[in-house]
Amino acid sequence: MNEKIEFVQGVYLIVNQVPPGKVATYGQIARLLGYPSHARRVGRALAMLPDDSDVPWHRIVNSKGEVSARSQWSENAGSEISQRYFLEQEGVEFSPQNRIYLKQFLWQE
DNA sequence: GCAGTGACTAGTA
DNA sequence: ATACTAGCCACTG
């Protein structure tokens, strides 16, 4: 019925299935939802979540394996820092160029 | 309605 | 590998 709500809920359902120590990309989530061109929308859905949400939003990175930058003035500006911290706590490793080794940590595919 | 703006991506050079 | 570009599309002023 309400496509907006359904999309956002769908994002959370998928993200909740990503196990600790693994990561997924925005585009991957969008494709699994059946909206292959809505990667940016996935990012917006995650931006609505509080930093202490139960949803493991920190396991979502961009297609290059980097932690995407927030807008400086946005509500969750600076959460990139904790995102990397959470991932490292779960055993996810970063390359010297601040990239996750997707080959090793990507969830599915 | 139009223009600018992103937690994006795939393509090209 | 890096840099720039075109599409993308909901949201905002």
PDB file of C-alpha atoms (C1' of nucleotides) in Angstrom:
ATOM      1  CA  MET A   1       0.000   0.000   0.000  1.00  0.00           C
ATOM      2  CA  ASN A   2       2.389   2.657   1.211  1.00  0.00           C
ATOM      3  CA  GLU A   3       5.412   2.085  -0.964  1.00  0.00           C
ATOM      4  CA  LYS A   4       7.597   4.457   1.045  1.00  0.00           C
ATOM      5  CA  ILE A   5       7.123   2.640   4.320  1.00  0.00           C
ATOM      6  CA  GLU A   6       7.432  -0.757   2.696  1.00  0.00           C
ATOM      7  CA  PHE A   7      10.732   0.100   1.089  1.00  0.00           C
ATOM      8  CA  VAL A   8      12.208   1.357   4.342  1.00  0.00           C
ATOM      9  CA  GLN A   9      10.908  -1.650   6.278  1.00  0.00           C
ATOM     10  CA  GLY A  10      12.276  -3.909   3.578  1.00  0.00           C
ATOM     11  CA  VAL A  11      15.700  -2.350   3.933  1.00  0.00           C
ATOM     12  CA  TYR A  12      15.676  -3.035   7.663  1.00  0.00           C
ATOM     13  CA  LEU A  13      14.531  -6.630   7.163  1.00  0.00           C
ATOM     14  CA  ILE A  14      17.378  -7.342   4.767  1.00  0.00           C
ATOM     15  CA  VAL A  15      20.004  -5.509   6.793  1.00  0.00           C
ATOM     16  CA  ASN A  16      18.955  -7.436   9.874  1.00  0.00           C
ATOM     17  CA  GLN A  17      19.978 -10.614   8.087  1.00  0.00           C
ATOM     18  CA  VAL A  18      23.571  -9.554   7.540  1.00  0.00           C
ATOM     19  CA  PRO A  19      25.595 -11.516  10.124  1.00  0.00           C
ATOM     20  CA  PRO A  20      28.279  -9.999  12.354  1.00  0.00           C
ATOM     21  CA  GLY A  21      31.673  -9.858  10.690  1.00  0.00           C
ATOM     22  CA  LYS A  22      30.104  -9.520   7.224  1.00  0.00           C
ATOM     23  CA  VAL A  23      29.134  -6.501   5.144  1.00  0.00           C
ATOM     24  CA  ALA A  24      26.711  -5.730   2.302  1.00  0.00           C
ATOM     25  CA  THR A  25      26.540  -2.848  -0.165  1.00  0.00           C
ATOM     26  CA  TYR A  26      23.764  -0.303  -0.745  1.00  0.00           C
ATOM     27  CA  GLY A  27      23.267  -1.571  -4.259  1.00  0.00           C
ATOM     28  CA  GLN A  28      23.095  -5.138  -3.078  1.00  0.00           C
ATOM     29  CA  ILE A  29      20.297  -4.328  -0.632  1.00  0.00           C
ATOM     30  CA  ALA A  30      18.442  -2.398  -3.333  1.00  0.00           C
ATOM     31  CA  ARG A  31      18.688  -5.325  -5.745  1.00  0.00           C
ATOM     32  CA  LEU A  32      17.484  -7.825  -3.157  1.00  0.00           C
ATOM     33  CA  LEU A  33      14.453  -5.595  -2.616  1.00  0.00           C
ATOM     34  CA  GLY A  34      13.689  -5.564  -6.311  1.00  0.00           C
ATOM     35  CA  TYR A  35      14.700  -1.933  -6.848  1.00  0.00           C
ATOM     36  CA  PRO A  36      18.123  -2.219  -8.521  1.00  0.00           C
ATOM     37  CA  SER A  37      18.365   1.515  -9.198  1.00  0.00           C
ATOM     38  CA  HIS A  38      17.584   2.705  -5.679  1.00  0.00           C
ATOM     39  CA  ALA A  39      20.900   2.391  -3.889  1.00  0.00           C
ATOM     40  CA  ARG A  40      20.706   6.034  -2.786  1.00  0.00           C
ATOM     41  CA  ARG A  41      17.324   5.393  -1.247  1.00  0.00           C
ATOM     42  CA  VAL A  42      18.844   2.631   0.863  1.00  0.00           C
ATOM     43  CA  GLY A  43      21.318   5.128   2.221  1.00  0.00           C
ATOM     44  CA  ARG A  44      18.515   7.519   3.067  1.00  0.00           C
ATOM     45  CA  ALA A  45      16.598   4.779   4.874  1.00  0.00           C
ATOM     46  CA  LEU A  46      19.637   4.019   7.022  1.00  0.00           C
ATOM     47  CA  ALA A  47      20.183   7.705   7.737  1.00  0.00           C
ATOM     48  CA  MET A  48      16.853   7.791   9.565  1.00  0.00           C
ATOM     49  CA  LEU A  49      18.060   5.278  12.144  1.00  0.00           C
ATOM     50  CA  PRO A  50      19.524   6.414  15.464  1.00  0.00           C
ATOM     51  CA  ASP A  51      23.132   5.388  16.046  1.00  0.00           C
ATOM     52  CA  ASP A  52      22.084   2.970  18.770  1.00  0.00           C
ATOM     53  CA  SER A  53      19.459   1.224  16.634  1.00  0.00           C
ATOM     54  CA  ASP A  54      19.122  -2.560  16.734  1.00  0.00           C
ATOM     55  CA  VAL A  55      19.465  -2.561  12.959  1.00  0.00           C
ATOM     56  CA  PRO A  56      23.113  -3.258  12.056  1.00  0.00           C
ATOM     57  CA  TRP A  57      23.368  -0.253   9.714  1.00  0.00           C
ATOM     58  CA  HIS A  58      27.148  -0.231  10.153  1.00  0.00           C
ATOM     59  CA  ARG A  59      27.455  -3.395   8.059  1.00  0.00           C
ATOM     60  CA  ILE A  60      26.445  -1.503   4.929  1.00  0.00           C
ATOM     61  CA  VAL A  61      29.216   0.040   2.837  1.00  0.00           C
ATOM     62  CA  ASN A  62      29.514   1.368  -0.714  1.00  0.00           C
ATOM     63  CA  SER A  63      30.443  -0.701  -3.752  1.00  0.00           C
ATOM     64  CA  LYS A  64      34.127   0.113  -3.347  1.00  0.00           C
ATOM     65  CA  GLY A  65      34.192  -1.231   0.179  1.00  0.00           C
ATOM     66  CA  GLU A  66      34.549   2.192   1.766  1.00  0.00           C
ATOM     67  CA  VAL A  67      32.559   3.707   4.593  1.00  0.00           C
ATOM     68  CA  SER A  68      30.607   6.476   2.824  1.00  0.00           C
ATOM     69  CA  ALA A  69      30.886  10.026   4.097  1.00  0.00           C
ATOM     70  CA  ARG A  70      27.917  11.744   5.756  1.00  0.00           C
ATOM     71  CA  SER A  71      26.925  15.343   5.179  1.00  0.00           C
ATOM     72  CA  GLN A  72      28.690  17.498   7.687  1.00  0.00           C
ATOM     73  CA  TRP A  73      25.483  19.065   8.942  1.00  0.00           C
ATOM     74  CA  SER A  74      23.274  15.956   8.930  1.00  0.00           C
ATOM     75  CA  GLU A  75      21.763  14.491  12.075  1.00  0.00           C
ATOM     76  CA  ASN A  76      24.152  11.534  12.136  1.00  0.00           C
ATOM     77  CA  ALA A  77      27.216  13.404  10.935  1.00  0.00           C
ATOM     78  CA  GLY A  78      30.298  11.680  12.248  1.00  0.00           C
ATOM     79  CA  SER A  79      28.772   8.232  12.526  1.00  0.00           C
ATOM     80  CA  GLU A  80      31.365   7.027   9.988  1.00  0.00           C
ATOM     81  CA  ILE A  81      33.750   6.925  12.890  1.00  0.00           C
ATOM     82  CA  SER A  82      31.638   4.571  14.966  1.00  0.00           C
ATOM     83  CA  GLN A  83      30.739   2.598  11.846  1.00  0.00           C
ATOM     84  CA  ARG A  84      34.377   1.668  11.320  1.00  0.00           C
ATOM     85  CA  TYR A  85      34.819   1.008  15.025  1.00  0.00           C
ATOM     86  CA  PHE A  86      31.840  -1.385  15.113  1.00  0.00           C
ATOM     87  CA  LEU A  87      33.100  -3.249  12.080  1.00  0.00           C
ATOM     88  CA  GLU A  88      36.575  -3.684  13.486  1.00  0.00           C
ATOM     89  CA  GLN A  89      35.037  -4.927  16.726  1.00  0.00           C
ATOM     90  CA  GLU A  90      33.365  -7.658  14.672  1.00  0.00           C
ATOM     91  CA  GLY A  91      36.633  -8.640  13.043  1.00  0.00           C
ATOM     92  CA  VAL A  92      36.220  -6.830   9.725  1.00  0.00           C
ATOM     93  CA  GLU A  93      39.603  -5.666   8.458  1.00  0.00           C
ATOM     94  CA  PHE A  94      40.431  -2.476   6.572  1.00  0.00           C
ATOM     95  CA  SER A  95      43.166  -2.031   4.005  1.00  0.00           C
ATOM     96  CA  PRO A  96      45.713   0.793   4.340  1.00  0.00           C
ATOM     97  CA  GLN A  97      43.456   2.805   2.005  1.00  0.00           C
ATOM     98  CA  ASN A  98      40.547   2.469   4.440  1.00  0.00           C
ATOM     99  CA  ARG A  99      38.833  -0.134   2.308  1.00  0.00           C
ATOM    100  CA  ILE A 100      37.194  -3.293   3.533  1.00  0.00           C
ATOM    101  CA  TYR A 101      38.459  -6.450   1.833  1.00  0.00           C
ATOM    102  CA  LEU A 102      35.093  -7.140   0.173  1.00  0.00           C
ATOM    103  CA  LYS A 103      36.281 -10.407  -1.287  1.00  0.00           C
ATOM    104  CA  GLN A 104      36.639 -11.717   2.222  1.00  0.00           C
ATOM    105  CA  PHE A 105      33.844 -10.000   4.133  1.00  0.00           C
ATOM    106  CA  LEU A 106      31.023  -9.500   1.652  1.00  0.00           C
ATOM    107  CA  TRP A 107      27.760 -11.156   2.588  1.00  0.00           C
ATOM    108  CA  GLN A 108      26.490 -13.285  -0.328  1.00  0.00           C
ATOM    109  CA  GLU A 109      27.981 -13.061  -3.815  1.00  0.00           C
TER     110      GLU A 109
ATOM    111  C1'  DG B   1       7.011  22.696 -11.624  1.00  0.00           C
ATOM    112  C1'  DC B   2      11.921  23.357 -11.656  1.00  0.00           C
ATOM    113  C1'  DA B   3      16.627  23.041  -9.700  1.00  0.00           C
ATOM    114  C1'  DG B   4      19.830  21.402  -6.387  1.00  0.00           C
ATOM    115  C1'  DT B   5      21.278  17.658  -3.393  1.00  0.00           C
ATOM    116  C1'  DG B   6      22.783  13.267  -1.642  1.00  0.00           C
ATOM    117  C1'  DA B   7      25.222   6.921   3.693  1.00  0.00           C
ATOM    118  C1'  DC B   8      25.074   5.280  -4.776  1.00  0.00           C
ATOM    119  C1'  DT B   9      27.023   2.917  -9.157  1.00  0.00           C
ATOM    120  C1'  DA B  10      28.782   1.426 -13.478  1.00  0.00           C
ATOM    121  C1'  DG B  11      31.314   3.093 -17.151  1.00  0.00           C
ATOM    122  C1'  DT B  12      35.136   5.387 -19.349  1.00  0.00           C
ATOM    123  C1'  DA B  13      39.751   7.356 -19.771  1.00  0.00           C
TER     124       DA B  13
ATOM    125  C1'  DA C   1      45.096   2.220  -9.302  1.00  0.00           C
ATOM    126  C1'  DT C   2      42.718   7.159  -9.645  1.00  0.00           C
ATOM    127  C1'  DA C   3      39.467  10.690 -11.480  1.00  0.00           C
ATOM    128  C1'  DC C   4      35.630  12.204 -13.765  1.00  0.00           C
ATOM    129  C1'  DT C   5      31.019  11.368 -15.845  1.00  0.00           C
ATOM    130  C1'  DA C   6      26.324   9.955 -16.696  1.00  0.00           C
ATOM    131  C1'  DG C   7      22.455   8.055 -14.835  1.00  0.00           C
ATOM    132  C1'  DC C   8      19.744   7.529 -10.903  1.00  0.00           C
ATOM    133  C1'  DC C   9      15.400   9.164  -7.976  1.00  0.00           C
ATOM    134  C1'  DA C  10      13.129  10.829  -3.575  1.00  0.00           C
ATOM    135  C1'  DC C  11      13.206  14.882  -1.145  1.00  0.00           C
ATOM    136  C1'  DT C  12      13.387  19.838  -0.323  1.00  0.00           C
ATOM    137  C1'  DG C  13      12.926  24.819  -1.007  1.00  0.00           C
TER     138       DG C  13
END
